[in-house]
Coordinates of C-alpha atoms in Angstrom, one line a residue:
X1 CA 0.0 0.0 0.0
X2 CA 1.5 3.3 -0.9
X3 CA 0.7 6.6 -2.4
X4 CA -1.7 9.4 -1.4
X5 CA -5.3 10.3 -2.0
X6 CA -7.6 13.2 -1.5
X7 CA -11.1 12.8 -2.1
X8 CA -13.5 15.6 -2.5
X9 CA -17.1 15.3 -1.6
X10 CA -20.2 17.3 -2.9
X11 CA -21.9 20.2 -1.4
X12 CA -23.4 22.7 -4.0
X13 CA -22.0 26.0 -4.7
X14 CA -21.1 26.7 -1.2
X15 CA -19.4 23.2 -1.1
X16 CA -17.4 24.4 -4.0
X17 CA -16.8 27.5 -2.0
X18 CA -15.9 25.7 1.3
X19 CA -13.5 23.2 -0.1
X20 CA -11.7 25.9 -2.3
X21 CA -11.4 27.6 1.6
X22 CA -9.9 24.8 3.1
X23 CA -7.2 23.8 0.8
X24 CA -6.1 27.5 0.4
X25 CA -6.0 27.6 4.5
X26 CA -3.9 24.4 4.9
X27 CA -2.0 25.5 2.0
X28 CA -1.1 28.5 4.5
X29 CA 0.6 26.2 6.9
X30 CA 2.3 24.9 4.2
X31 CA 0.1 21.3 3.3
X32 CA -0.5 21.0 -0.6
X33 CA -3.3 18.6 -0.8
X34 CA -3.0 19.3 -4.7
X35 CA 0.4 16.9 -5.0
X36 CA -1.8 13.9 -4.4
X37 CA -1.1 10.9 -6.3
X38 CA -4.8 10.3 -7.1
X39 CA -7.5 12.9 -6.6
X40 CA -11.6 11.7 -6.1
X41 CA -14.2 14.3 -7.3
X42 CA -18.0 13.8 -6.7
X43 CA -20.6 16.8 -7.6
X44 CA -18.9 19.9 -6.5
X45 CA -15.9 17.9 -5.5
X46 CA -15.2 17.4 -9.8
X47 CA -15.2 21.0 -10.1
X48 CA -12.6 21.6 -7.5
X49 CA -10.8 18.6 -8.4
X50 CA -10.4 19.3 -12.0
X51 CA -9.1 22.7 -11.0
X52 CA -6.8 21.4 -8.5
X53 CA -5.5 18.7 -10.6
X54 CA -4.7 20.6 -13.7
X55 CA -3.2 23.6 -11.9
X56 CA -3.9 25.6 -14.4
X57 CA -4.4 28.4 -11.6
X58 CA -3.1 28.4 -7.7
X59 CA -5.4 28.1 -4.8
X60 CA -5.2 31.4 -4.3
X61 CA -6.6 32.5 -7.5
X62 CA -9.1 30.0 -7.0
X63 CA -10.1 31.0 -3.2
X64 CA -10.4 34.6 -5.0
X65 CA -12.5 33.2 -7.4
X66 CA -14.9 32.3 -4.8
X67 CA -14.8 35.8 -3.5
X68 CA -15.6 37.3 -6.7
X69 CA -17.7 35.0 -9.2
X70 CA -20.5 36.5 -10.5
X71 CA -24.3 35.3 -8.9
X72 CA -26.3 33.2 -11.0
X73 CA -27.9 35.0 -14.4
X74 CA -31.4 34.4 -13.2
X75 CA -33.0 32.8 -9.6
X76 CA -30.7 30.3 -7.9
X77 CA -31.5 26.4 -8.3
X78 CA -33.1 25.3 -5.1
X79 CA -31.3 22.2 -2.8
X80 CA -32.5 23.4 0.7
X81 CA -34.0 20.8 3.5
X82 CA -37.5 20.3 1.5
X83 CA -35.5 18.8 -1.3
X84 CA -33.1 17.0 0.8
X85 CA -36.0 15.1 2.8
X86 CA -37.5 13.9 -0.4
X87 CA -33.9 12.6 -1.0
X88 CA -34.3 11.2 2.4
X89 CA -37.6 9.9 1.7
X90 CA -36.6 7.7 -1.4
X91 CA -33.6 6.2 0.1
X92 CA -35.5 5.3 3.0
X93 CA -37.7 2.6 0.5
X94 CA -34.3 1.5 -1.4
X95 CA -32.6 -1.6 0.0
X96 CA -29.1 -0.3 -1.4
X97 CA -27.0 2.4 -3.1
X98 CA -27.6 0.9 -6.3
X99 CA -31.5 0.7 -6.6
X100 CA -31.3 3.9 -4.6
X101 CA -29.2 5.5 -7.5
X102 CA -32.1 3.8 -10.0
X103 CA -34.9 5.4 -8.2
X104 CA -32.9 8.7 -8.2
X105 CA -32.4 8.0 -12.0
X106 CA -36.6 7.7 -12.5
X107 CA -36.9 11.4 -10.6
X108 CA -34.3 12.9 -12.9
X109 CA -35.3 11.6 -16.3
X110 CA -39.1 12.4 -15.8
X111 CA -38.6 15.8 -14.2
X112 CA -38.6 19.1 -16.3
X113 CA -35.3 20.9 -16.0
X114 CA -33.3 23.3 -18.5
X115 CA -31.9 22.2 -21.7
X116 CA -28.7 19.8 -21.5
X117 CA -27.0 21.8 -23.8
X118 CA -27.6 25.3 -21.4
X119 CA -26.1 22.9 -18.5
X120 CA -23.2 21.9 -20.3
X121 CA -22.4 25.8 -21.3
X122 CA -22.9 26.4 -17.6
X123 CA -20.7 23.6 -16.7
X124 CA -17.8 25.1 -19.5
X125 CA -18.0 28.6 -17.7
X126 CA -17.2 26.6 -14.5
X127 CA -14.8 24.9 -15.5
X128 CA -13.1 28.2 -17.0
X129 CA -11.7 26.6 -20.0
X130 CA -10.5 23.3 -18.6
X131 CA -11.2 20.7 -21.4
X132 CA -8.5 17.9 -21.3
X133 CA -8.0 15.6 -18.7
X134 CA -4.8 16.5 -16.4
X135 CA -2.0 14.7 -16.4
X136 CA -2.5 13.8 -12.6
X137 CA -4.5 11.2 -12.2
X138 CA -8.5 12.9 -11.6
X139 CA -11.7 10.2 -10.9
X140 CA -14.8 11.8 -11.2
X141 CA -18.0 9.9 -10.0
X142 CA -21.1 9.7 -11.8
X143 CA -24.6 7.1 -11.4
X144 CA -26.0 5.4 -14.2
X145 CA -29.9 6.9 -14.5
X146 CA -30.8 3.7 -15.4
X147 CA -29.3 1.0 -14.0
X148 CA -28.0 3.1 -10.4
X149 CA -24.7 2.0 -11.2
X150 CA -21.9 4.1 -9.9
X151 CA -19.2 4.5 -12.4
X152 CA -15.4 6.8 -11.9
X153 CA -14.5 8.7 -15.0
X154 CA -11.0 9.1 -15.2
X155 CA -9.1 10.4 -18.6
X156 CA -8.4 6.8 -19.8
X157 CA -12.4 6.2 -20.3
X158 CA -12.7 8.2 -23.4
X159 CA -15.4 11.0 -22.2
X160 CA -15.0 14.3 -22.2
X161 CA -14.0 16.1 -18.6
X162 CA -16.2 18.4 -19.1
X163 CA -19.0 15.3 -19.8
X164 CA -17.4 13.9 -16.8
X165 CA -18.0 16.5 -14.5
X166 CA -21.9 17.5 -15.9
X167 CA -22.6 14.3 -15.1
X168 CA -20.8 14.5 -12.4
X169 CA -23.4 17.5 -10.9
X170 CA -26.3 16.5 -12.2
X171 CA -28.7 16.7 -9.2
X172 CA -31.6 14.7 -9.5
X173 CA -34.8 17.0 -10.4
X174 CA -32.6 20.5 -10.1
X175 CA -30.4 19.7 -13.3
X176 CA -30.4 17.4 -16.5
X177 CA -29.1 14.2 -16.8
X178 CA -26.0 14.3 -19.2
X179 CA -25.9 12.4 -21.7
X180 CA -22.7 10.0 -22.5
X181 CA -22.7 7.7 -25.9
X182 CA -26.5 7.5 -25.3
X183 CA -26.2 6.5 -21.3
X184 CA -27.9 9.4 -19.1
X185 CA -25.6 9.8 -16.0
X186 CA -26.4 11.3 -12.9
X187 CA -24.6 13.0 -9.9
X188 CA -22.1 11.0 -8.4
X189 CA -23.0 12.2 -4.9
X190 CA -26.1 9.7 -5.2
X191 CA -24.3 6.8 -4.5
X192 CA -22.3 8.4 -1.6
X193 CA -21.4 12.1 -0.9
X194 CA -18.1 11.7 -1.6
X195 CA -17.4 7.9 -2.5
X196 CA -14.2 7.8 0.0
X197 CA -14.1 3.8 -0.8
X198 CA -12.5 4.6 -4.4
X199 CA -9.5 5.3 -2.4
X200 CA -8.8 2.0 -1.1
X201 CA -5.3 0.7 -1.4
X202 CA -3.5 4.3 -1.0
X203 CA -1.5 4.6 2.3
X204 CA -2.4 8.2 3.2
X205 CA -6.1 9.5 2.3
X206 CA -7.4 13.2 2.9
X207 CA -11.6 13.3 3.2
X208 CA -13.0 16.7 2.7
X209 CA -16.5 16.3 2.1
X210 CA -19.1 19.4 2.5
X211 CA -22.0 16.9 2.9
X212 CA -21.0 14.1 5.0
X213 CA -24.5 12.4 4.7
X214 CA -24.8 9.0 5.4
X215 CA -28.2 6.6 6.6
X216 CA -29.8 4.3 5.1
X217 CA -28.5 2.5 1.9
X218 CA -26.1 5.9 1.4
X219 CA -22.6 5.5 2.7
X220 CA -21.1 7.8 4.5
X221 CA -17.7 9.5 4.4
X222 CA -16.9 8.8 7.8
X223 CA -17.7 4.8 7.7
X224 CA -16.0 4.9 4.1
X225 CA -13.1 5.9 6.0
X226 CA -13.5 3.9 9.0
X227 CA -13.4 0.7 6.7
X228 CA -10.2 1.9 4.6
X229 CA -8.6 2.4 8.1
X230 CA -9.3 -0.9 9.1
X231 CA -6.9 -1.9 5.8
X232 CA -3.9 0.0 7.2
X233 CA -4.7 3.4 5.6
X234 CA -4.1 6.1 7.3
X235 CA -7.4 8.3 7.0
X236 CA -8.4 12.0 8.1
X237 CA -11.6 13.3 7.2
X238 CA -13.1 16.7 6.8
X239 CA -15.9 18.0 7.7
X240 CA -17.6 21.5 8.1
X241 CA -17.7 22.9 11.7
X242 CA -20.9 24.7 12.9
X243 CA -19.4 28.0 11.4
X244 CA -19.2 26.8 7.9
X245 CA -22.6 25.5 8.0
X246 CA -24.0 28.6 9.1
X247 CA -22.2 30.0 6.5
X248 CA -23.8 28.0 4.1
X249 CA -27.1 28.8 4.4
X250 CA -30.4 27.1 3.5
X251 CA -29.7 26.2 0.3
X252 CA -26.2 24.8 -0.7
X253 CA -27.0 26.2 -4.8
X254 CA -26.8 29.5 -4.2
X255 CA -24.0 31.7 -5.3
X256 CA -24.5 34.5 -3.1
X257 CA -23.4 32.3 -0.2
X258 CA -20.2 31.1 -1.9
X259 CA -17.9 33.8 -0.5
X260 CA -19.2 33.4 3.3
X261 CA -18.4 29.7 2.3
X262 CA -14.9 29.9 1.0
X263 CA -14.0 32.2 4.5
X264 CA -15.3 29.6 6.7
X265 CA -13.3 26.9 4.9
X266 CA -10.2 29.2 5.1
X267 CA -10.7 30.0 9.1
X268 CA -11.8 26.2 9.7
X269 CA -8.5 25.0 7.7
X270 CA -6.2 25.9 10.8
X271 CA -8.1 23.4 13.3
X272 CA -7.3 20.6 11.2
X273 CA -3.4 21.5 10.6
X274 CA -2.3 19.1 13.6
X275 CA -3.6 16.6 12.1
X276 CA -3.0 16.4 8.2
X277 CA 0.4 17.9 8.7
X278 CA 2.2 14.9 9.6
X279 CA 0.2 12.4 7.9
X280 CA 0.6 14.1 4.1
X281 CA 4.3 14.4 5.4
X282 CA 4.7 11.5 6.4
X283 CA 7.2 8.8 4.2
X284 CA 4.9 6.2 2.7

């Protein structure tokens, strides 16, 4: 076992904005998650994680970013607590992740949302310009509409990054499922918020997951972890602190609580430094 992981989780806009926080605040104390061997992206986690991987800009220019992006062009998309307990309902009458992911899969494909194509333009501008893989190693989780298979992207399967990460977001009901050599794929946070289990068999793993839900057939990122620990991995996993999730608001989609998001991240980034600091510097 050898090598180093960091897996990023999905949360939204703010998640975006709280992940981008934290990795600029350990980078501060001088921890560059972004030299990972492997890095995991789910939902807003792809975002980050493309940008991280490719650095094609710094953290800091990507924690400004945050500070700075413009809101939304019309009303934001709505994933507040009403949405989240129908979530909650529907995994409650799913044995597992998988049929769970195929019941998600039914919502999304009958539900009327805005064009794929406008998605995918608004998945570009995120993405601001990124359109090859990196050449560090980037999985990016999506669920099979269909079937509620989980799959990992990653730039040997032949998709597009920017299919990769659409499908990547695509909440069930708020966005369209993207389509993929005619299979619609949905967000990857369905099958677990941040799929921490895709990091099995690397020695040192760093968690930061906006979301950590778990319950149910969903898998959380702290039991994810708990079992890779149990393999000899050394595991630490983060999570927002009461501040951050004030900061977030009601409703993870919306950009106006990005900013608020990405300072929380930041501040919360120096309570963690004990422990991540000798475990990414650690000799494998």
């Amino acid at each position: 076992m050898a090598g180093t992981a960091l897996v990023l989780g999905g949360g939204g806009l703010t998640g975006i904005g709280w992940e981008v926080g934290v990795l600029a605040g350990l980078a501060d104390a001088g921890i560059d998650l972004a030299d990972a061997d492997v890095v995991i992206g789910t939902s807003a986690g792809s975002i980050v994680g493309a940008h991280l991987a490719s650095r094609r800009r710094s953290l800091e220019e990507l924690y400004e970013h945050q500070l700075t992006a413009p809101a939304a062009d019309g009303p934001a998309a709505r994933m507040g607590p009403a949405a989240l307990a129908r979530f909650a309902a529907i995994a409650v009458r799913s044995r597992d992740a998988v049929a769970f992911g195929a019941r998600m899969g039914k919502l999304a494909l009958a539900a009327r949302t805005a064009p794929e194509e406008q998605q995918r333009e608004a998945i570009a501008r995120t993405l601001g310009g990124l359109t090859d893989w990196p050449a560090r190693r980037l999985m990016i989780t999506a669920v099979d509409a269909a079937t509620g298979q989980r799959t990992a992207f990653d730039g040997t399967s032949g998709v597009r990054l920017i299919d990769a990460v659409g499908a990547s977001c695509a909440v069930p009901g708020i966005y369209p499922p993207v389509t993929i050599d005619g299979t619609r794929w949905i967000d990857g946070g369905v099958h677990s918020s941040a799929n921490a289990d895709l990091a099995a068999g690397y020695a040192r793993v760093v968690v930061i997951a906006p979301m950590p839900v778990s319950g149910g057939p969903i898998d959380g990122p702290r039991s994810q972890a708990a079992r890779l620990a149990r393999r000899g991995t050394r595991v630490c996993v983060i999570t927002p602190d009461r501040a951050a999730r004030s900061a977030f608001g009601r409703n993870v989609l919306d950009p106006a609580k990005r900013a608020d998001a990405a300072r929380a991240g930041r501040r919360q980034a120096a309570t963690h430094v004990p422990e991540i600091h000798p475990l990414w510097s650690a000799t494998a």
